[in-house]
Coordinates of C-alpha atoms and ligand atoms in Angstrom, one line a residue:
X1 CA 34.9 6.4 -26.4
X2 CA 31.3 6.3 -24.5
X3 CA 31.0 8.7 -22.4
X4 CA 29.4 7.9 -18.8
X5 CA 26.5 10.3 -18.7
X6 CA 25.0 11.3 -15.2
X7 CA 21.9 11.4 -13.6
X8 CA 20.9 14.5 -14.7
X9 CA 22.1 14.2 -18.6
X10 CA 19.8 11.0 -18.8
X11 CA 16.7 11.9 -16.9
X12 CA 16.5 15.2 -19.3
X13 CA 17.0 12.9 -22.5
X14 CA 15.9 9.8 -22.0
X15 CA 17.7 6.7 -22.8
X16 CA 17.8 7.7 -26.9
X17 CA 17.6 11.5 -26.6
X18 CA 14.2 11.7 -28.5
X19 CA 13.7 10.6 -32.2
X20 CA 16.5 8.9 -34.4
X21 CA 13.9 9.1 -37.5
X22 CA 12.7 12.3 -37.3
X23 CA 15.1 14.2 -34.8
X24 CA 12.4 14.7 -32.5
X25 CA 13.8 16.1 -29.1
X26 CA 10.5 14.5 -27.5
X27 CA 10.6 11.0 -27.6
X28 CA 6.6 9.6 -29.6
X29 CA 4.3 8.3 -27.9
X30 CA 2.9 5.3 -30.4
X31 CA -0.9 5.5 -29.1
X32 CA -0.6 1.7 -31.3
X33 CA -2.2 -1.3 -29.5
X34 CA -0.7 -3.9 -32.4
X35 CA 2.1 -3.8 -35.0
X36 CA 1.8 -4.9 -38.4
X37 CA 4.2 -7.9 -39.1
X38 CA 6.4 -7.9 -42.7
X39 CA 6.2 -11.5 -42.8
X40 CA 5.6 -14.2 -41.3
X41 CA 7.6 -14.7 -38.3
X42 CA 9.1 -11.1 -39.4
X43 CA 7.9 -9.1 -36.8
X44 CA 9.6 -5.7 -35.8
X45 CA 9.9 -7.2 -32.3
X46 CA 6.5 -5.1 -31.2
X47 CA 3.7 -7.6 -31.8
X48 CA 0.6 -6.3 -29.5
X49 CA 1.4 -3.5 -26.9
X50 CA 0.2 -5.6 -23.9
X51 CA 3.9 -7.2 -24.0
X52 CA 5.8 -4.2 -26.1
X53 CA 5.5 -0.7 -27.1
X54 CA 8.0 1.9 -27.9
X55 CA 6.9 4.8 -25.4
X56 CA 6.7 2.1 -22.4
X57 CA 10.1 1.2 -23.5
X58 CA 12.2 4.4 -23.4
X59 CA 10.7 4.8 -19.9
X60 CA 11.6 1.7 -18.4
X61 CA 15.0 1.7 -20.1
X62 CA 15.5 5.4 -19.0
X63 CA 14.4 4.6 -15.1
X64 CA 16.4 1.1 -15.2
X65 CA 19.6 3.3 -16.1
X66 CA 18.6 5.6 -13.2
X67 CA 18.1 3.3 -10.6
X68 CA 21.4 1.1 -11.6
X69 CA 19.3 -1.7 -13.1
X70 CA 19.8 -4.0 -15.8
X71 CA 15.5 -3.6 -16.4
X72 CA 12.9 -1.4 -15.6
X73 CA 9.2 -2.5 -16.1
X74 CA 6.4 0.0 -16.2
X75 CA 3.0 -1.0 -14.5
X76 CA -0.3 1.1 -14.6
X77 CA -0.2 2.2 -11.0
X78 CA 2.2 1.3 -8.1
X79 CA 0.0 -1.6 -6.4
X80 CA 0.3 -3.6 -10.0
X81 CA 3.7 -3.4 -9.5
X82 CA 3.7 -4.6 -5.7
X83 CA 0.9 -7.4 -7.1
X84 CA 3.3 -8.3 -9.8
X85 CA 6.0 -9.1 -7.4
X86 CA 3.3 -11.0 -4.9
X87 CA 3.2 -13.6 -8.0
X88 CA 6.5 -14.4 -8.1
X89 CA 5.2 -16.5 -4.9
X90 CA 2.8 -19.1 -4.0
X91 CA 0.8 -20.4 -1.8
X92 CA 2.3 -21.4 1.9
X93 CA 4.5 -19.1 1.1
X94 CA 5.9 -16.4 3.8
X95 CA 6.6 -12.7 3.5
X96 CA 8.1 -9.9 6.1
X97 CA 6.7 -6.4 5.6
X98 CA 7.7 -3.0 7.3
X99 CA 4.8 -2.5 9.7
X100 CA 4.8 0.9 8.6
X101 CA 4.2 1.3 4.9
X102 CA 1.5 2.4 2.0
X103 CA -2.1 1.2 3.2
X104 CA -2.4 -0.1 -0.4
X105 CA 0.6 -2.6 0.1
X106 CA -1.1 -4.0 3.4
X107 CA -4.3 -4.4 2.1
X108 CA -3.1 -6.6 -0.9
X109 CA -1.0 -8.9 1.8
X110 CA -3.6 -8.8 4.1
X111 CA -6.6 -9.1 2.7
X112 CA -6.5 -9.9 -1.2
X113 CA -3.9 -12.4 -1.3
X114 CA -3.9 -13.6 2.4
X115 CA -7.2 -15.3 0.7
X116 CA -4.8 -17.2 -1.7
X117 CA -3.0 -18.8 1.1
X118 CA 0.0 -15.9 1.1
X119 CA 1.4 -15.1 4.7
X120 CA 2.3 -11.8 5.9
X121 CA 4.1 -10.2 8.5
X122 CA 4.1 -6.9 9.4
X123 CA 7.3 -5.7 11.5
X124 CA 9.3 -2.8 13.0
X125 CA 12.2 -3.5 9.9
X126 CA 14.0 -0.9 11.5
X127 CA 15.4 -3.3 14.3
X128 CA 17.1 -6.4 12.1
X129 CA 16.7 -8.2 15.4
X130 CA 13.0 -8.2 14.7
X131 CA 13.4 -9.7 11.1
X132 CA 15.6 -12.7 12.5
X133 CA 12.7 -13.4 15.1
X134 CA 10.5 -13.4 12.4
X135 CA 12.0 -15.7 9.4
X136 CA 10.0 -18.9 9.8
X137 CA 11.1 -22.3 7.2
X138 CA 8.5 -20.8 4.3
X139 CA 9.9 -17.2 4.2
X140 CA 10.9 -16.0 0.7
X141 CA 10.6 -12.2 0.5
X142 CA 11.3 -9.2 2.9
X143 CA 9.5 -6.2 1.5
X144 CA 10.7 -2.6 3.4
X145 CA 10.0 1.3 2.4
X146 CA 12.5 3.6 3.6
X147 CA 11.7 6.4 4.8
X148 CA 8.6 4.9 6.0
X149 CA 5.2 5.8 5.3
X150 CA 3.6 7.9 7.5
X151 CA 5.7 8.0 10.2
X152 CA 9.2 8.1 8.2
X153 CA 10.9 5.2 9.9
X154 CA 14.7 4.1 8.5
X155 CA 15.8 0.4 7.5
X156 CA 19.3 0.0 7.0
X157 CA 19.2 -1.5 3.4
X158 CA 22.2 -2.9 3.6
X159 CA 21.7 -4.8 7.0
X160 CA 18.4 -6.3 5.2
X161 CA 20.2 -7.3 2.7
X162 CA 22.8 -9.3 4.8
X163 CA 19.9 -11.2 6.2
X164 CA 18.2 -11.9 2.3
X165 CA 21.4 -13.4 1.0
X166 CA 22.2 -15.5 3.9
X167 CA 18.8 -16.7 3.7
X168 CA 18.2 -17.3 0.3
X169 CA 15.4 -14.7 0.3
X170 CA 14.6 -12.0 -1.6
X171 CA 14.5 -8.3 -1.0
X172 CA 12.0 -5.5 -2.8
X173 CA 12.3 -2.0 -1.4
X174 CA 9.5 0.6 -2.5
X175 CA 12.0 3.6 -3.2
X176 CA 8.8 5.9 -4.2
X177 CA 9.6 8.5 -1.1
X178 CA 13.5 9.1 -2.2
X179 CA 13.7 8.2 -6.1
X180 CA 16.8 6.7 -7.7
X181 CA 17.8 10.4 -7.5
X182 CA 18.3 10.2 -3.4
X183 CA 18.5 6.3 -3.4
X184 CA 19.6 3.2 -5.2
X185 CA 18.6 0.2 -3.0
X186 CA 19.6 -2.3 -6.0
X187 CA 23.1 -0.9 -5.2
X188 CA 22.8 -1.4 -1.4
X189 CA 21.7 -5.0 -1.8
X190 CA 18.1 -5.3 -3.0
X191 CA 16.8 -7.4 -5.6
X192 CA 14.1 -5.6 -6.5
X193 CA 12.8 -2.2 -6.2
X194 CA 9.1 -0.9 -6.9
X195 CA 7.7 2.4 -7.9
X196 CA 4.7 4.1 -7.5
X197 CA 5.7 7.0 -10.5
X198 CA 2.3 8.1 -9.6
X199 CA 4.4 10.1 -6.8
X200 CA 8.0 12.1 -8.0
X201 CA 8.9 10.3 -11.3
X202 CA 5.4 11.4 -12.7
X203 CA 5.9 14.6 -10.0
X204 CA 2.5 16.5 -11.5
X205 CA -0.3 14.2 -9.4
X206 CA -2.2 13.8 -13.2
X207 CA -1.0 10.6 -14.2
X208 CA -1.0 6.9 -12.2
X209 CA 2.3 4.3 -13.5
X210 CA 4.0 1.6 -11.0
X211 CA 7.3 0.1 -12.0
X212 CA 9.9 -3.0 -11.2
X213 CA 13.7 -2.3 -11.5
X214 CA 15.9 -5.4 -10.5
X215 CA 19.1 -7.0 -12.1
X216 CA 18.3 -10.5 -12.2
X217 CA 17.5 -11.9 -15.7
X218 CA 15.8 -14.7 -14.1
X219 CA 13.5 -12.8 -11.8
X220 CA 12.9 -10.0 -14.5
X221 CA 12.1 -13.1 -17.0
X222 CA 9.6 -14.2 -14.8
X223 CA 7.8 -10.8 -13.9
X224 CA 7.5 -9.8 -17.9
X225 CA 5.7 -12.3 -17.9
X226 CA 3.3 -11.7 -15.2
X227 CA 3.2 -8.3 -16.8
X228 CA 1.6 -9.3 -20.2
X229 CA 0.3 -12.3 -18.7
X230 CA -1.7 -10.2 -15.8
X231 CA -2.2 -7.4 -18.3
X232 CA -1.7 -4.1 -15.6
X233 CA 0.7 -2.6 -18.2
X234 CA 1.4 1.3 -18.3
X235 CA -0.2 2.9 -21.3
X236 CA 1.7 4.8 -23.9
X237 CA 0.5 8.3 -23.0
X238 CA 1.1 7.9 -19.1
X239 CA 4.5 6.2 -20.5
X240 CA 5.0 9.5 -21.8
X241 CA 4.3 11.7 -18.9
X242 CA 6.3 9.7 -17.0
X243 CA 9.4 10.3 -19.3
X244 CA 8.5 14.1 -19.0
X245 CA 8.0 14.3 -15.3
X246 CA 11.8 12.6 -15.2
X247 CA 13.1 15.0 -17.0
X248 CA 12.7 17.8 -14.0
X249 CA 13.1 14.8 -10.6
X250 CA 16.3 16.3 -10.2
X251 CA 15.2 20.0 -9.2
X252 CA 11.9 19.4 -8.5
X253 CA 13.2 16.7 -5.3
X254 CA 16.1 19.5 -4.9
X255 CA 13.6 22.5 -4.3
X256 CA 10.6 20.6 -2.6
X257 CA 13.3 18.9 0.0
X258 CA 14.4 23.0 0.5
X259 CA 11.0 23.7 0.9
X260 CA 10.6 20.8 3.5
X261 CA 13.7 21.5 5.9
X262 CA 12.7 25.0 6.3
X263 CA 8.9 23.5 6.8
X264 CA 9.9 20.8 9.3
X265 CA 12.2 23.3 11.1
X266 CA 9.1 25.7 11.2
X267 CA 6.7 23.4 12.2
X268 CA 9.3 22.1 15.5
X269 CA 9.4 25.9 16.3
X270 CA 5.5 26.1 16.4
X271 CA 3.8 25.7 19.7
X272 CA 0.8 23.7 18.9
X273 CA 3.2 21.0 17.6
X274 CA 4.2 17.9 19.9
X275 CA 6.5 16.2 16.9
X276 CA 7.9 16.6 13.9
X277 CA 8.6 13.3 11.7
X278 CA 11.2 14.0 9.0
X279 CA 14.8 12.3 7.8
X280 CA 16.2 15.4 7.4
X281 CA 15.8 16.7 10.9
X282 CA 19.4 15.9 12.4
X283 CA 17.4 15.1 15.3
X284 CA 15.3 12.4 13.7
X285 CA 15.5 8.9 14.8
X286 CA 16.7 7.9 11.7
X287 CA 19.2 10.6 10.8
X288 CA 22.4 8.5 10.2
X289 CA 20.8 5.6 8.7
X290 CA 19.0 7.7 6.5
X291 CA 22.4 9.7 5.4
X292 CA 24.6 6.4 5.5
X293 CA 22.4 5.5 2.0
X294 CA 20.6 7.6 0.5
X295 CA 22.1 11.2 -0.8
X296 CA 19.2 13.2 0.5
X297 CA 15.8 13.2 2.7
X298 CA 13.1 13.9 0.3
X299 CA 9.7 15.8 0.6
X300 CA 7.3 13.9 2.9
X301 CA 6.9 14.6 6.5
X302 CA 4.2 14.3 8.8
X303 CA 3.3 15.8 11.8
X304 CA 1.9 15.7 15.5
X305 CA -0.7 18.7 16.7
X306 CA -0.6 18.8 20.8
X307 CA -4.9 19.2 20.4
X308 CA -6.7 17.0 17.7
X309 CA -9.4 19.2 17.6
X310 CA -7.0 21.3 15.4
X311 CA -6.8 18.8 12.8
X312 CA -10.5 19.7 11.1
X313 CA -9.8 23.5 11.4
X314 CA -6.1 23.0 9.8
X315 CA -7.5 20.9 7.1
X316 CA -10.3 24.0 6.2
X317 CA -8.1 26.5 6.3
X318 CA -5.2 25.8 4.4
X319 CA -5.3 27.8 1.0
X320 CA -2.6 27.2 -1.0
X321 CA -1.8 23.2 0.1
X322 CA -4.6 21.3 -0.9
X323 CA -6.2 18.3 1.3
X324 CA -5.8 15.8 -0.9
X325 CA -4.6 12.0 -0.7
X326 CA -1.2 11.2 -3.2
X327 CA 2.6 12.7 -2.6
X328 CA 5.4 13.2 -4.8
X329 CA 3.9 16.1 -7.0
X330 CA 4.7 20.2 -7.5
X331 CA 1.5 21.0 -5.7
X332 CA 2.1 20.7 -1.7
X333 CA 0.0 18.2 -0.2
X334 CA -1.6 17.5 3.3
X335 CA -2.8 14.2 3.9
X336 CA -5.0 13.2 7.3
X337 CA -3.4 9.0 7.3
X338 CA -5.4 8.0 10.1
X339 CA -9.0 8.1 7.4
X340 CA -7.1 8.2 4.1
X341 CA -3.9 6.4 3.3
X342 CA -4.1 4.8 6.0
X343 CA -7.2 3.9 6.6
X344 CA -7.3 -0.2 6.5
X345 CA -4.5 -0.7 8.3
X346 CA -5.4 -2.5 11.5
X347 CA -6.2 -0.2 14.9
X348 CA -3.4 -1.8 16.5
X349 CA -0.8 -1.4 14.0
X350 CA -1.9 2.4 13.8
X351 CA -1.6 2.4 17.8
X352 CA 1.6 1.0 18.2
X353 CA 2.9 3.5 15.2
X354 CA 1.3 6.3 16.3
X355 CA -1.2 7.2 13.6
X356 CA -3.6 8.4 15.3
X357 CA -6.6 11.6 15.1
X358 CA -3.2 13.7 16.2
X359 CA -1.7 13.1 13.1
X360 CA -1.1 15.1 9.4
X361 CA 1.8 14.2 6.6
X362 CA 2.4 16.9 3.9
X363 CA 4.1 16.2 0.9
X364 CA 5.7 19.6 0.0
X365 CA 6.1 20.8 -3.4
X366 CA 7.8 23.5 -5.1
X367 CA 5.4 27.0 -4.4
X368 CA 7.5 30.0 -2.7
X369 CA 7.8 28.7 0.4
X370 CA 6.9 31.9 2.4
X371 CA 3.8 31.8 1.1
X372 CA 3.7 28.1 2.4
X373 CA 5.0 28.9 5.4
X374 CA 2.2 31.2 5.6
X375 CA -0.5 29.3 4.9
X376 CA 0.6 26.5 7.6
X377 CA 0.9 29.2 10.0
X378 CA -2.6 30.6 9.3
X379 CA -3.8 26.9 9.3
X380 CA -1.8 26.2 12.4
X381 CA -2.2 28.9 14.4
X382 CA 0.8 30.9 16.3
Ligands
PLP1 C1 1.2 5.5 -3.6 C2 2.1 4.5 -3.1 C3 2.0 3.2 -3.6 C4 0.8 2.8 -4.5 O1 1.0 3.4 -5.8 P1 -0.3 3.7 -6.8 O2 0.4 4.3 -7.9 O3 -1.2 4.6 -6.0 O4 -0.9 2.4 -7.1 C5 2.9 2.2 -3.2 N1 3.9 2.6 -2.4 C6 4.0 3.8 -1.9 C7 5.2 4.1 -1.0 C8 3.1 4.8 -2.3 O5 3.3 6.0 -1.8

């Protein structure tokens, strides 16, 4: 009898619990770029690590189990994932995006492959009426992140979905913000999901790796081979870190999401704050979306400050959260969108969104969160 092992059980071991050879509780990383063959047409079915290599492997397999998916694939950061799944299209071809979502992911629609005759979108996905209003005759993809980023906006998955199967279209949601541990889109309806792992599957902000999880063996066919074709693959060492930093998600996302509620329920108490933006606040716009599925709320918030000239003296005198771009990590993180993440995404986009010079996200790790607390309040001000 198999047992049916749980989140928890895999994400610690991996997919084949280390190393059958050797017993090796940590699974190798084979720093190999080729393979020797026995024979002609006897290879060990890794050729050249471009297209396979052991360490890559386990990690896809392991996050593939994890997020309910038939196949994982591991890119070298999260846009090579997002630019994988751009050239699944061509040009003429149509695509929907959340208005609010990574800066990256806009400039790549907007800019690098809106010069390769790709059209793009950008909508409130949060309203499905919107999305109707928007599918033209060349529409094939609707791409949504949930929570949003910045300003942590909910799309009902499975309402999305509705509207890609009826339509023939597909779906990709970035689930970097909530992880397979909070959220399985491919289970609400999605036919693909990216990664940054640069954010909680790595969790340590020291390593960059994108990934593509999705069920369908045509699609996946297709994107291996715009993986070894386009070459962005994840090396064997990040391969590795990424495999580590999966082993903790679980109570890392538990303790930073602690850390987060009692952050975003300090920050609505404190007086120099207009708003506070989080999916865990029952308050929050999207609350019951949110809860309806997903299991949790995750670590990223941002906030409003009633005076912007606060913003330079908040981001000086923080201590223990650093100013630094990036999310998903141990080490608590405040982020200024409106010049860094955020930063190419059109003026009127960020004006109707409300990114503005009022505006800070934090991406809270797991440090005692007194003495985070602390150090916002000093930052802050009373
Ligand atoms: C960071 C991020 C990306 C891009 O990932 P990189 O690993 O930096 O290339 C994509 N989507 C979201 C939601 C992100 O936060």
């Amino acid at each position: 009898m198999t047992l049916k092992k749980s989140f928890e059980t895999i994400a610690v071991s991996g997919i084949s619990g280390g190393d059958e050879a050797t017993g090796a509780i940590s699974f190798p990383i084979y720093q190999a770029a080729t393979f020797k063959h026995h024979g002609l047409n006897n290879s060990t079915g890794y050729d050249y690590a471009r297209a396979q290599n052991p360490t890559r492997e386990e990690a896809e397999k392991t996050l593939a189990v994890l997020e309910g998916g038939k196949s994982a694939i591991g890119f070298s950061s999260g846009v090579a994932a997002i630019t994988a799944c751009i050239h699944l299209f061509k040009s003429g071809d149509h695509i929907i995006l959340s208005d609010d979502l990574y800066g990256g992911t806009y400039r790549l629609f907007d800019d690098i492959f809106r010069d390769f005759g790709l059209e793009a979108t950008f909508i409130d996905t949060t309203d499905t009426q919107n999305i109707l209003n928007s599918l033209k005759e060349n529409t094939k993809a609707i791409l949504i992140e949930t929570p949003s980023n910045p300003m942590m906006k909910v799309t009902d998955i499975r309402a999305v979905a509705e509207i890609t199967k009826e339509n023939g279209l597909l779906l990709i949601v970035d689930n970097t913000f909530l992880t397979p541990y909070y959220q399985r889109p491919l289970e609400l309806g999605a036919d693909l999901v990216v990664h940054s792992g640069t954010k909680f599957l790595g969790g340590h902000h020291d390593l960059l790796a994108g990934f593509i999880v999705a069920n369908d063996e045509e699609i996946l066919q297709k994107l291996r081979r715009i993986h070894m074709s386009t070459g962005a693959t994840l090396s064997p060492f990040d391969s590795w870190l990424i495999l580590r930093g999966i082993k903790t998600l679980h109570i890392r996302l538990e303790r930073s999401q602690e850390n987060t509620i009692k952050i975003a329920k300090f920050l609505e108490r404190n007086p120099k704050v207009e708003k506070v933006y989080y999916v865990g606040l029952e308050n929050f716009e999207g609350y019951e979306v949110n809860k309806g599925q997903s299991t949790g709320f995750g670590a990223t918030l941002s906030f409003r400050v009633k005076d912007k000239e606060l913003i330079p003296k908040i981001l000086e005198r923080v201590k223990i959260i650093r100013f630094a771009e990036s999310l998903g990590g141990v080490e608590t993180l405040i982020t200024y969108p409106i010049t860094q993440t955020h930063s190419e995404i059109p003026e009127d986009i960020k004006k109707r969104l409300g990114v503005d010079e009022y505006l800070l996200r934090l991406s809270v790790g797991i440090e005692n969160i007194d003495d985070l607390i602390k150090d916002l309040e000093n930052a802050i001000g009373k």
